[in-house]
Coordinates of C-alpha atoms in Angstrom, one line a residue:
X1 CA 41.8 44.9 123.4
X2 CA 40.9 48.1 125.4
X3 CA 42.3 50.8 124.1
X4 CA 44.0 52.4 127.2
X5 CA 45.5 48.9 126.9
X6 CA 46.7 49.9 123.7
X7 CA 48.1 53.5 124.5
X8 CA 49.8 51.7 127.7
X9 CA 51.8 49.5 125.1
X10 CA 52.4 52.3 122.8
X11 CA 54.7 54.7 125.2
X12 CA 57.6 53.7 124.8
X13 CA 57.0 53.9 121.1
X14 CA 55.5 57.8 121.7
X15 CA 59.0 58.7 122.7
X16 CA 61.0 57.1 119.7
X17 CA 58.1 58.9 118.0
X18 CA 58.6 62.0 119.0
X19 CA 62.4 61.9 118.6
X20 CA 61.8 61.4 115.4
X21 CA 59.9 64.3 114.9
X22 CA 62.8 66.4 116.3
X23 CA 65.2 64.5 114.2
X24 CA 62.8 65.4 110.8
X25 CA 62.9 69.2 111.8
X26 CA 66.2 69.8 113.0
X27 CA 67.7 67.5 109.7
X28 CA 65.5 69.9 107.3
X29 CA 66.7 72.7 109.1
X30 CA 70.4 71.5 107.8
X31 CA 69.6 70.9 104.8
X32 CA 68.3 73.8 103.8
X33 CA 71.5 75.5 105.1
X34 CA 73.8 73.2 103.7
X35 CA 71.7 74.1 100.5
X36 CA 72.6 77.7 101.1
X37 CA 76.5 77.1 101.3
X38 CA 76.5 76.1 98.0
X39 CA 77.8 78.0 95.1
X40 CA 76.9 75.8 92.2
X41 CA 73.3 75.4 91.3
X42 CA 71.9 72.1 92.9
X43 CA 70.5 69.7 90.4
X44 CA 72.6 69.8 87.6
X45 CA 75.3 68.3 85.6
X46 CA 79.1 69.0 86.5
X47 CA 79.9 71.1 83.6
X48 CA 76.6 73.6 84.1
X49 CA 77.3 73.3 87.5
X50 CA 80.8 74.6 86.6
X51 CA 79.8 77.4 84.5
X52 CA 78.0 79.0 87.3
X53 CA 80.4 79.3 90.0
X54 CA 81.5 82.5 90.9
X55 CA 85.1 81.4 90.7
X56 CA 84.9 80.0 87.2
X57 CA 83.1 83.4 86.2
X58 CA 86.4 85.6 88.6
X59 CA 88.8 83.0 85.9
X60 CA 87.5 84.1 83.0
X61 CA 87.5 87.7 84.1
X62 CA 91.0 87.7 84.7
X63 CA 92.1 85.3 82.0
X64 CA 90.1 88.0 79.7
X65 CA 92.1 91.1 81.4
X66 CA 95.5 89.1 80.9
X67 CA 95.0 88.7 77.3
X68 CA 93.7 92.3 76.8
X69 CA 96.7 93.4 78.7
X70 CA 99.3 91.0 77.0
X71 CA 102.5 89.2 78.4
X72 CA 104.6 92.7 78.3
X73 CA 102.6 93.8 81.5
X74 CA 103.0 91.9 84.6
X75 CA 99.9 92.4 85.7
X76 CA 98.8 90.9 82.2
X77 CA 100.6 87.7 83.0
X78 CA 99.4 87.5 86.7
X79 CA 96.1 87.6 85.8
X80 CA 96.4 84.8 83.6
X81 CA 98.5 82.9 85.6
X82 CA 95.9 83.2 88.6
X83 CA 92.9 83.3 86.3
X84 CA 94.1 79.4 85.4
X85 CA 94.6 78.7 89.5
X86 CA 90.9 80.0 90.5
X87 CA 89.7 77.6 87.0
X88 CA 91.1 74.7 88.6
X89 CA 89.9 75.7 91.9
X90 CA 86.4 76.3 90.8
X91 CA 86.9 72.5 89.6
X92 CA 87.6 71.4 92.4
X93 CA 85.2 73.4 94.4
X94 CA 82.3 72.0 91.6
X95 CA 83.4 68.4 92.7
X96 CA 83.7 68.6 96.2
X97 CA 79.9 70.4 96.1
X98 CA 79.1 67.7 93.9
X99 CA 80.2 64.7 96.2
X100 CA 78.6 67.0 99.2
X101 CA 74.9 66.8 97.2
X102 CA 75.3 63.0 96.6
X103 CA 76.7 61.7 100.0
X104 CA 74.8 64.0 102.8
X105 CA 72.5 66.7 101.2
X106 CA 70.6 63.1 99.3
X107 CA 70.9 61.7 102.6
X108 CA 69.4 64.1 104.8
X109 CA 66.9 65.0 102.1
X110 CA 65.7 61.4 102.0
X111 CA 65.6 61.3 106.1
X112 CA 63.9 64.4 106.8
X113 CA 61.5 64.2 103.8
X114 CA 60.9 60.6 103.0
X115 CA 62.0 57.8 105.6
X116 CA 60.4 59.9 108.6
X117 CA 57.8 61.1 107.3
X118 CA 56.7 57.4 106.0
X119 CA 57.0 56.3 109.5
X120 CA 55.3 59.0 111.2
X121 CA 52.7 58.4 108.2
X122 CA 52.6 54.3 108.9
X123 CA 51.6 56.4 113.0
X124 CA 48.6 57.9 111.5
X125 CA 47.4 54.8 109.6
X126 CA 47.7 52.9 112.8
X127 CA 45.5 55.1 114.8
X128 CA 43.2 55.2 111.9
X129 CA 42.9 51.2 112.2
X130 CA 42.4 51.2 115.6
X131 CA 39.7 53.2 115.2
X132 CA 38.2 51.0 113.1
X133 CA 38.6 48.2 115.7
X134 CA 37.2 49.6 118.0
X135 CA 34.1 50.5 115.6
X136 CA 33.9 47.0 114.6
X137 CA 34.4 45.6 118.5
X138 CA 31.8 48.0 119.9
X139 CA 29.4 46.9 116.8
X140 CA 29.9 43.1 117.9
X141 CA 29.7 43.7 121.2
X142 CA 26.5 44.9 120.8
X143 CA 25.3 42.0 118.4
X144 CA 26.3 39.8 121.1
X145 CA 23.8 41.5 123.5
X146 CA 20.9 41.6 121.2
X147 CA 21.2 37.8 120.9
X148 CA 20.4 37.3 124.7
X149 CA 17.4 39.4 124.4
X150 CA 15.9 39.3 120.6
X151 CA 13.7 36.3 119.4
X152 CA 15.1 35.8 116.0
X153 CA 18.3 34.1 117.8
X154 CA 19.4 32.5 114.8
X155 CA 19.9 35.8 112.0
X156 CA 21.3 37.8 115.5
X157 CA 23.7 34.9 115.9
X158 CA 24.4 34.6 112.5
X159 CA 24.9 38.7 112.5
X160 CA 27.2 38.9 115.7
X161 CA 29.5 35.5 113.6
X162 CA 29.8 38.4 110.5
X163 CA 31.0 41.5 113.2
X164 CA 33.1 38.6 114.6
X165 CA 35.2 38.2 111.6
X166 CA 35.3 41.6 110.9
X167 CA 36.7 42.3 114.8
X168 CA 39.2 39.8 113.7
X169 CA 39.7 41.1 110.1
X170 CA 40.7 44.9 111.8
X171 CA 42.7 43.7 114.4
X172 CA 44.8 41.5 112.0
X173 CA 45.8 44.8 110.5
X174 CA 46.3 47.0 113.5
X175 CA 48.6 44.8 115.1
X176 CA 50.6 44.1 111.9
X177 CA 50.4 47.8 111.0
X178 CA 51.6 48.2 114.7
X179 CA 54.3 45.4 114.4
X180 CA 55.2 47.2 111.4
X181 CA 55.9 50.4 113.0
X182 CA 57.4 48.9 115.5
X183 CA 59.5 47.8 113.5
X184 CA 60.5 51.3 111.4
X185 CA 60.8 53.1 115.1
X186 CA 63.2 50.8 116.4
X187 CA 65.4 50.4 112.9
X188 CA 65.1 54.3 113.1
X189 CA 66.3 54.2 116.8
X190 CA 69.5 51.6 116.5
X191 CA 70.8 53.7 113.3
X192 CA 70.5 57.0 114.9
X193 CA 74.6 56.9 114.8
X194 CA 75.0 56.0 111.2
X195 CA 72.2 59.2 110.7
X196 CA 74.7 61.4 112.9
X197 CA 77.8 60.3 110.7
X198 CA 76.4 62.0 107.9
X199 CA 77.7 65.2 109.8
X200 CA 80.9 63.6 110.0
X201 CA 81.2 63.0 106.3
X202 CA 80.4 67.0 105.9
X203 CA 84.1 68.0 108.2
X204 CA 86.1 65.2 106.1
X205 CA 84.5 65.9 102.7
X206 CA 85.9 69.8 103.9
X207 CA 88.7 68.8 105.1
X208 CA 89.4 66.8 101.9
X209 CA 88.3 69.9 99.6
X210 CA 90.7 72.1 101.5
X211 CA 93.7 69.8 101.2
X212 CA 93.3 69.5 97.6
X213 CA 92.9 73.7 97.2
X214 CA 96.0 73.8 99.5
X215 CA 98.1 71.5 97.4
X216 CA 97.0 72.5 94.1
X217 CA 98.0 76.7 95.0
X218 CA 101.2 75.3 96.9
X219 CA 102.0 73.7 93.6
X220 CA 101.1 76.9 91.2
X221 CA 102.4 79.7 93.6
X222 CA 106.2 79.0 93.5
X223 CA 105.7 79.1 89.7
X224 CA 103.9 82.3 89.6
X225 CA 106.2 83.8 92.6
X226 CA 109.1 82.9 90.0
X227 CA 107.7 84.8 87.3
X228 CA 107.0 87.8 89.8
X229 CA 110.9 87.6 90.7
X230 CA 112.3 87.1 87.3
X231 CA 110.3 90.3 86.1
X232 CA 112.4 93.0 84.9
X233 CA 110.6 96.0 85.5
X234 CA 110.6 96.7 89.5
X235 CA 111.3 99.5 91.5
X236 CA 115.2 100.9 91.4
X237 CA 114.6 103.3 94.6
X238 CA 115.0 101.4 97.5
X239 CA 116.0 98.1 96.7
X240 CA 119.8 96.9 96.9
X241 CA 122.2 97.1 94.1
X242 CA 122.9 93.9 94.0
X243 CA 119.6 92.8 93.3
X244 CA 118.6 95.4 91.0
X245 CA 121.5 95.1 89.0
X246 CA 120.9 91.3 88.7
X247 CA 117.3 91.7 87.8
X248 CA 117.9 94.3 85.3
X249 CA 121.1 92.4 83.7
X250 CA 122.9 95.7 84.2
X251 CA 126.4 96.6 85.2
X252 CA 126.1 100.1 86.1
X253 CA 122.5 100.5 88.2
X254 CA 119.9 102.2 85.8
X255 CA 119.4 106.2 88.2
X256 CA 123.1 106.1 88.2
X257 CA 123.1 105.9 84.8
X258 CA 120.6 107.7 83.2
X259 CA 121.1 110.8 85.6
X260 CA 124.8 110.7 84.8
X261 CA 124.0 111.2 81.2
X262 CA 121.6 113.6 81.1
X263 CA 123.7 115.7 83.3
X264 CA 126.3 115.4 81.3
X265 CA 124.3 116.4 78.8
X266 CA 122.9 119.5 80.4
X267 CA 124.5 120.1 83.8
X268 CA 128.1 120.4 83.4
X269 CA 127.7 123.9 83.7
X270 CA 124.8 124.5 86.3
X271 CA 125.3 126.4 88.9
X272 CA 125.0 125.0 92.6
X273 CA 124.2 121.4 91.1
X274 CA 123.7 118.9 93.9
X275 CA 123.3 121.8 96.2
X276 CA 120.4 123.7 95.1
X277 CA 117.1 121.6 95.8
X278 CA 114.4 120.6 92.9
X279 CA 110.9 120.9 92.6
X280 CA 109.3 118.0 94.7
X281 CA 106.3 117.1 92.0
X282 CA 109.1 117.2 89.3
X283 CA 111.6 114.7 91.3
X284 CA 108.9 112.8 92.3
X285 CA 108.0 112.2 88.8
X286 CA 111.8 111.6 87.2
X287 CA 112.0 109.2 90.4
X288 CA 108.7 107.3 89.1
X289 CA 110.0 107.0 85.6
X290 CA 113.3 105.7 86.3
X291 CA 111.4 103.4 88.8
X292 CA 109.7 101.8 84.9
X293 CA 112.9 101.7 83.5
X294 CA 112.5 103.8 81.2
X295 CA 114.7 105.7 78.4
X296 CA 112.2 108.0 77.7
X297 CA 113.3 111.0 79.7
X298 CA 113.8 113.6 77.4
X299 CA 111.5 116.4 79.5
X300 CA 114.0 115.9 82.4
X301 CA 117.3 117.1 79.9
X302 CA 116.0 120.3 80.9
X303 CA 115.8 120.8 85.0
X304 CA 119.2 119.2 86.0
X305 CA 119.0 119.8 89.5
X306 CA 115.8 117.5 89.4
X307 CA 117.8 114.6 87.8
X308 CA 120.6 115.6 90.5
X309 CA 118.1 115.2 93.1
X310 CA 116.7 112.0 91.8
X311 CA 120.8 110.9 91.7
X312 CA 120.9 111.8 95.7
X313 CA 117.5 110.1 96.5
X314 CA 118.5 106.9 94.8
X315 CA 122.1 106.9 96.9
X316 CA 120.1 107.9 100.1
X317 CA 117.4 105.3 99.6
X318 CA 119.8 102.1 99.0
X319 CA 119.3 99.5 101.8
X320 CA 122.9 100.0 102.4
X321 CA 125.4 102.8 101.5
X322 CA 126.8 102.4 98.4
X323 CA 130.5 102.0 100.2
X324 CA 128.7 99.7 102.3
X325 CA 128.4 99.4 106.2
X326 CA 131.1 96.9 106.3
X327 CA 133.9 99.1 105.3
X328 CA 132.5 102.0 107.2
X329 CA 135.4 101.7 110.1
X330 CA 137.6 100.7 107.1
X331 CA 136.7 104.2 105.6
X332 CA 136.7 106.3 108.8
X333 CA 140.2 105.2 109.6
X334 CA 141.9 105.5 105.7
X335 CA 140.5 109.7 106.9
X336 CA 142.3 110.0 110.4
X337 CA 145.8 108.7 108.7
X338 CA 147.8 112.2 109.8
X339 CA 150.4 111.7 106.7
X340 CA 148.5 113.1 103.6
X341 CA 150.4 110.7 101.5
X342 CA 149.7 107.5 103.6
X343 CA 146.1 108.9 104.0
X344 CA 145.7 108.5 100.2
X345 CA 146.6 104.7 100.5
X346 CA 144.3 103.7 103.0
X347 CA 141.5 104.9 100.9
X348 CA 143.2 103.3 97.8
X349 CA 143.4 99.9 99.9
X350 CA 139.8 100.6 101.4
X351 CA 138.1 101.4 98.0
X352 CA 139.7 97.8 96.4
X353 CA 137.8 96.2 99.5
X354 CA 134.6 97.1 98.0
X355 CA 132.0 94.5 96.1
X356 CA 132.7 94.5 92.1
X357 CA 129.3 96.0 91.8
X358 CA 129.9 98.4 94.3
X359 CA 132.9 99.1 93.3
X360 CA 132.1 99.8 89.4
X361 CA 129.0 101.8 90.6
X362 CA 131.5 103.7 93.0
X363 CA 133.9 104.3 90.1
X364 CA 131.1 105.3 87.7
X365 CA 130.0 108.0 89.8
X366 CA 133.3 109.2 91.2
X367 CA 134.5 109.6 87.5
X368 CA 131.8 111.9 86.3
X369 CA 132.2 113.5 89.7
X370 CA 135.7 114.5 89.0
X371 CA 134.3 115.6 85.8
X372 CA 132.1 117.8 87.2
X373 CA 134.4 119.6 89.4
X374 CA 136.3 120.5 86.4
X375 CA 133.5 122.8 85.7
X376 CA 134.1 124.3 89.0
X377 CA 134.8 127.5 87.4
X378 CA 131.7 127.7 86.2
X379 CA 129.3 125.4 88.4
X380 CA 131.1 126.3 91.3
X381 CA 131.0 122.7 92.6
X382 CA 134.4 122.0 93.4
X383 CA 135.7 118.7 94.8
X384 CA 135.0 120.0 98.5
X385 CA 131.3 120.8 98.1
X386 CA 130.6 117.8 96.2
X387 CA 131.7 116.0 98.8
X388 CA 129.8 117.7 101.5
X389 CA 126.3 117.7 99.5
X390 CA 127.0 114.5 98.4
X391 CA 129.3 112.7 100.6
X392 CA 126.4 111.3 103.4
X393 CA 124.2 110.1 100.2
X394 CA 127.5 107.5 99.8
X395 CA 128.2 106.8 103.3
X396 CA 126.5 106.6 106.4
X397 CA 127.3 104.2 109.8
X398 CA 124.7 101.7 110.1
X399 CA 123.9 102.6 113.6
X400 CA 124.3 106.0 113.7
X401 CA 123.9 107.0 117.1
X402 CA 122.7 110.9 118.1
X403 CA 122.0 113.5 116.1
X404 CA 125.5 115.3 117.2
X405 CA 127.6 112.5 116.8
X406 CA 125.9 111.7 113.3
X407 CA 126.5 115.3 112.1
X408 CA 130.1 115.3 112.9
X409 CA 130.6 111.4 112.1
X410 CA 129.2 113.1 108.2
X411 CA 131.1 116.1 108.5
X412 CA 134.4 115.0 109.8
X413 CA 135.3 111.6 108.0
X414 CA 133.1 111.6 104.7
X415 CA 133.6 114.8 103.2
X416 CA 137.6 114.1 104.3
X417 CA 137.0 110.5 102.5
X418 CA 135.0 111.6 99.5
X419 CA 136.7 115.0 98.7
X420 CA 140.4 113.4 97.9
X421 CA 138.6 110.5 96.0
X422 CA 137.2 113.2 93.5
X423 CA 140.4 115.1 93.8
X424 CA 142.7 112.0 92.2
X425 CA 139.7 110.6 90.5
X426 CA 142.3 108.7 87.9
X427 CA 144.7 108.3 90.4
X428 CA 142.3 105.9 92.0
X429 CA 140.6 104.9 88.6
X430 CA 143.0 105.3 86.0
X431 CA 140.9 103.7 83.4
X432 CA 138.6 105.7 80.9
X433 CA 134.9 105.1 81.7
X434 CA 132.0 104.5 79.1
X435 CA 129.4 106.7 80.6
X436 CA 126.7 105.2 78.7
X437 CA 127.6 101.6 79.4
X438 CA 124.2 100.3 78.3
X439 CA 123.7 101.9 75.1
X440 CA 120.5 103.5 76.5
X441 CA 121.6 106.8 75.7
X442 CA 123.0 109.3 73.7
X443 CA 126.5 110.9 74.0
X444 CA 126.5 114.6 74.4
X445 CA 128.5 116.6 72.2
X446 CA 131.8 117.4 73.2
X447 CA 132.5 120.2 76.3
X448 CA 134.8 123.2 75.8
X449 CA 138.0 122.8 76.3
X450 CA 138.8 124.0 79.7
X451 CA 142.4 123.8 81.6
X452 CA 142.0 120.7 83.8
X453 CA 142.8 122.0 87.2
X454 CA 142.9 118.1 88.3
X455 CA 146.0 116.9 86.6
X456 CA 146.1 112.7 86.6
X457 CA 148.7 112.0 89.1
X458 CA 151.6 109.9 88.0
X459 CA 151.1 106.3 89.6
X460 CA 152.8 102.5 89.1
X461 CA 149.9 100.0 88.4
X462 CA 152.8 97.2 89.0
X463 CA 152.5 98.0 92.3
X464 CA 150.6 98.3 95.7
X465 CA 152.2 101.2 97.1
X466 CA 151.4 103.7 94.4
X467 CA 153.0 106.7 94.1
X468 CA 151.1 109.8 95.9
X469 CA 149.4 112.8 93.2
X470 CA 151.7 115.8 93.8
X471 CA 148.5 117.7 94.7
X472 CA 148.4 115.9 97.8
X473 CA 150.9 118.3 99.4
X474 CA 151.8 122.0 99.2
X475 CA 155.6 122.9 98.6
X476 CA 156.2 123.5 102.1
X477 CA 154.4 119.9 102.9
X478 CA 151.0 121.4 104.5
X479 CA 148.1 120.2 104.0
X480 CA 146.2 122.4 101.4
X481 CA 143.7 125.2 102.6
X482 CA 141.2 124.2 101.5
X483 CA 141.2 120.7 103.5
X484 CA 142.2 122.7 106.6
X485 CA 139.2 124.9 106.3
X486 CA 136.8 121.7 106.0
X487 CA 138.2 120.6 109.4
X488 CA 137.9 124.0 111.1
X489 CA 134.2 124.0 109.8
X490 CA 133.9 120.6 110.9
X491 CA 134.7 121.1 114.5
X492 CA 132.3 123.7 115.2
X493 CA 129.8 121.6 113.4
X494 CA 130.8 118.9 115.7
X495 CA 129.4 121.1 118.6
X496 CA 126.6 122.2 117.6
X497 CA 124.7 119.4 119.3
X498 CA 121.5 120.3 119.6
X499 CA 119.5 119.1 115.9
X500 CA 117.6 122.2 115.6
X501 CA 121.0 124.5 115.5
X502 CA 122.1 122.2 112.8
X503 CA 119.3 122.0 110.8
X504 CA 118.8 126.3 111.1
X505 CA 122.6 126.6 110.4
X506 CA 123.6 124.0 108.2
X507 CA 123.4 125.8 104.8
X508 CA 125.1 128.8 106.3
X509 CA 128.0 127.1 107.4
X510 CA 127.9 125.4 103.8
X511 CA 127.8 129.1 102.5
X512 CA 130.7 130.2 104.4
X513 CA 132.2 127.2 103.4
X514 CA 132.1 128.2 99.8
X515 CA 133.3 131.7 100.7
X516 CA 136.1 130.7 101.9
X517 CA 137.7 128.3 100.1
X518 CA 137.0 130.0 97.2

């Protein structure tokens, strides 16, 4: 066989060759990346394996901080809770890695290392035999020639028989290390497909890894998003009564309270209270401790127009106004009824429209309102001014349109709805309130007696149409001064519709205000 002849046979099998190469590089390449992905060491058993992910070392971090911190903190008993999710996730990340090793990295490993290198190997040995055919060949060959011319015929002849057989001998094992190859090239060849469905296997053993994550944190997040609602401890500022007040197990909302008492305690008699602004840092800071729900707020006792700032904050910062938006036309008609006594009514009818919590919040605070003005003499906070410093932290309309028509929408029906409310407190509320409803706090000692300027009204709880507080009216059936100086204060208000004028002049209308109903 010449070996051109050879080489001629062998191209087809150069190319399968060849692929192979490319096939043992580019599978080694992926290997090694594949390798790389991994977070578990490669090698070992499942439970080393385990011990070294990074998620099983994040568990035990946070399962540590949650004990450390205890179930009284929230963030204590997230971390734990969580810390046991990433556990099982690092268990199922150590068996998908696992499978990953066994069913494609083994694979790959074995292609690109062992099965192609064997058969390019068997390629080598081939060319090695040939070789060694053709040494043996040319070696007869040339035995053969010496016969024709030598004179020992017989030990030539007998020479050229022995190269004969070992002609025969090496090209016995070239062609079956050739068949051979042949053989491995072409298996190679017709499984190329299986050899590409390792990569395949990689997506769906993914795929199957992420499905499993998925369900196993859909399954633990609606427990753990349960114990983040049902904790106690959240935020008061800004978040709706309702939902406070069922989350705290409370009937009267937690600021409402706890400023109500201390003011009680130690603003009765304060001059300007609700009117006079408080230090920011110090506001800021009774707002974050009422925020823990806390009880420990004895530095506070001392700066009530902080704690009446906080008071005004929480109202201001409800979702929705403590008399709510859906009453808000309810309320601003009940204050354009022209008859006095009728006027008083509508509120009447308007405030019994109001939610229970609303309403017992509404109650809470208008009673220690009234109490308040009592000390008017003193404090100088009279049912009128309450009601215009407070009055738009109680009300507001949920769209509230320009600045103009907000400022006389505040000025003209909520001081006119909250300023009679204080007025006839127990003529709207005739029952006695326990200021400190929850037992958080203690009473404060008794006030002086002072004359009680707001006399309860008579009134017939047997029925609806309850009879009107003779304060309602003067003797010659005008409406008081008072009320008739709000509105003439009001109008010009009303007109001042440019925001700038009523932010430079609002306090000095307030102060005239005071002038001159007092």
């Amino acid at each position: 066989m010449e070996k051109n002849q050879f080489e001629s046979d062998d191209l087809g099998e150069w190319k399968i060759e060849r692929r192979m190469e490319l096939v043992r590089v580019v599978s080694h390449n992926a290997h090694k990346r594949m390798v790389a992905c991994l977070q578990g060491q490669i090698g070992t058993d499942a439970e080393k394996r385990h011990k070294k992910l990074p998620l099983t070392a994040l568990s035990q971090a946070m399962q540590d901080g949650g004990n450390q911190l205890g179930e009284e903190s929230l963030i204590g008993k997230m971390m734990e809770m969580c810390g046991d999710a990433e556990n099982r996730l690092a268990s199922e990340l150590m068996q998908h890695e696992m499978n990953i090793e066994k069913e494609i990295l083994d694979t790959l490993n074995q292609l690109a290392e062992v099965d192609i290198p064997n058969i390019l190997k068997q390629r080598r040995q081939l060319a090695k035999l040939v070789l060694d055919y053709d040494s043996a060949r040319a070696r007869w060959l040339q035995a053969t020639k010496s016969i024709i011319s030598g004179t020992n015929t017989q030990a030539l002849t007998a020479k050229a028989d022995s190269l004969k057989e070992e002609v025969d001998e090496a090209m016995n094992k070239m062609e079956l290390c050739k068949d051979q190859l042949s053989a491995d090239m072409y298996n190679f060849f017709s499984k190329e497909a299986d050899y590409a469905r390792y990569y395949v296997m990689l997506l769906e053993a993914q795929a199957d890894y992420h499905r499993k994550s998925l369900t196993l944190l859909e399954s633990v997040l609606p427990t753990i998003q349960a114990q983040q609602d049902s904790w106690t401890e959240k935020p008061a500022f800004g978040t709706a009564l309702d939902e406070h007040l069922k989350r705290s197990g409370r009937e009267i909302a937690l600021p409402i309270e706890a400023c109500v008492m201390m003011l009680l305690e130690t603003g009765m008699n304060e001059e300007g209270l609700f009117r006079i602004a408080a230090g920011a840092s110090k506001l800021k800071k009774l707002k974050a401790a009422l925020d823990c729900s806390t009880s420990q707020l004895e530095e506070f006792y001392s700066d009530p127009h902080a704690v009446a700032g906080a008071l005004k904050s929480y109202l201001r910062e409800l979702p929705e106004p403590l008399m709510t938006y859906q009453l808000y036309d309810e309320w601003t008609q009940a204050s354009n009824v022209p008859d006095p006594d009728k006027r008083l009514q509508a509120l009447w009818v308007t405030c019994n429209q109001l939610p229970k919590n609303n309403k017992a919040n509404f109650r809470y605070l208008i009673k220690f309102l009234a109490k308040l003005a009592q000390e008017s003499d003193v404090n100088k906070m009279t049912p009128s001014n309450i009601a215009i410093v407070l009055g738009p932290n109680l009300l507001w309309a949920k769209t509230e349109g320009s600045l103009a028509e907000m400022a006389a929408a505040t000025s003209v029906h909520v001081v006119t709805i909250i300023e009679p409310i204080i007025q006839h407190a127990d003529w709207f509320f005739p029952e006695d309130v326990d200021f400190n409803v929850s037992g958080m706090f203690s009473m404060p000692a008794p006030l002086p007696n002072n004359v009680n300027h707001l006399t309860p009204p008579d009134y017939d709880s047997g029925t609806i149409e309850r009879k009107r507080p003779g304060s309602m009216v003067g003797p010659d059936g005008e409406l008081p001064r008072r009320e008739s100086s709000i509105i003439t204060i009001v109008i010009v208000l009303y007109w001042l519709n440019c925001y700038n004028l009523i932010i430079k002049y609002y306090y000095l209308f307030i102060h005239l205000f005071i002038i001159i109903i007092e």
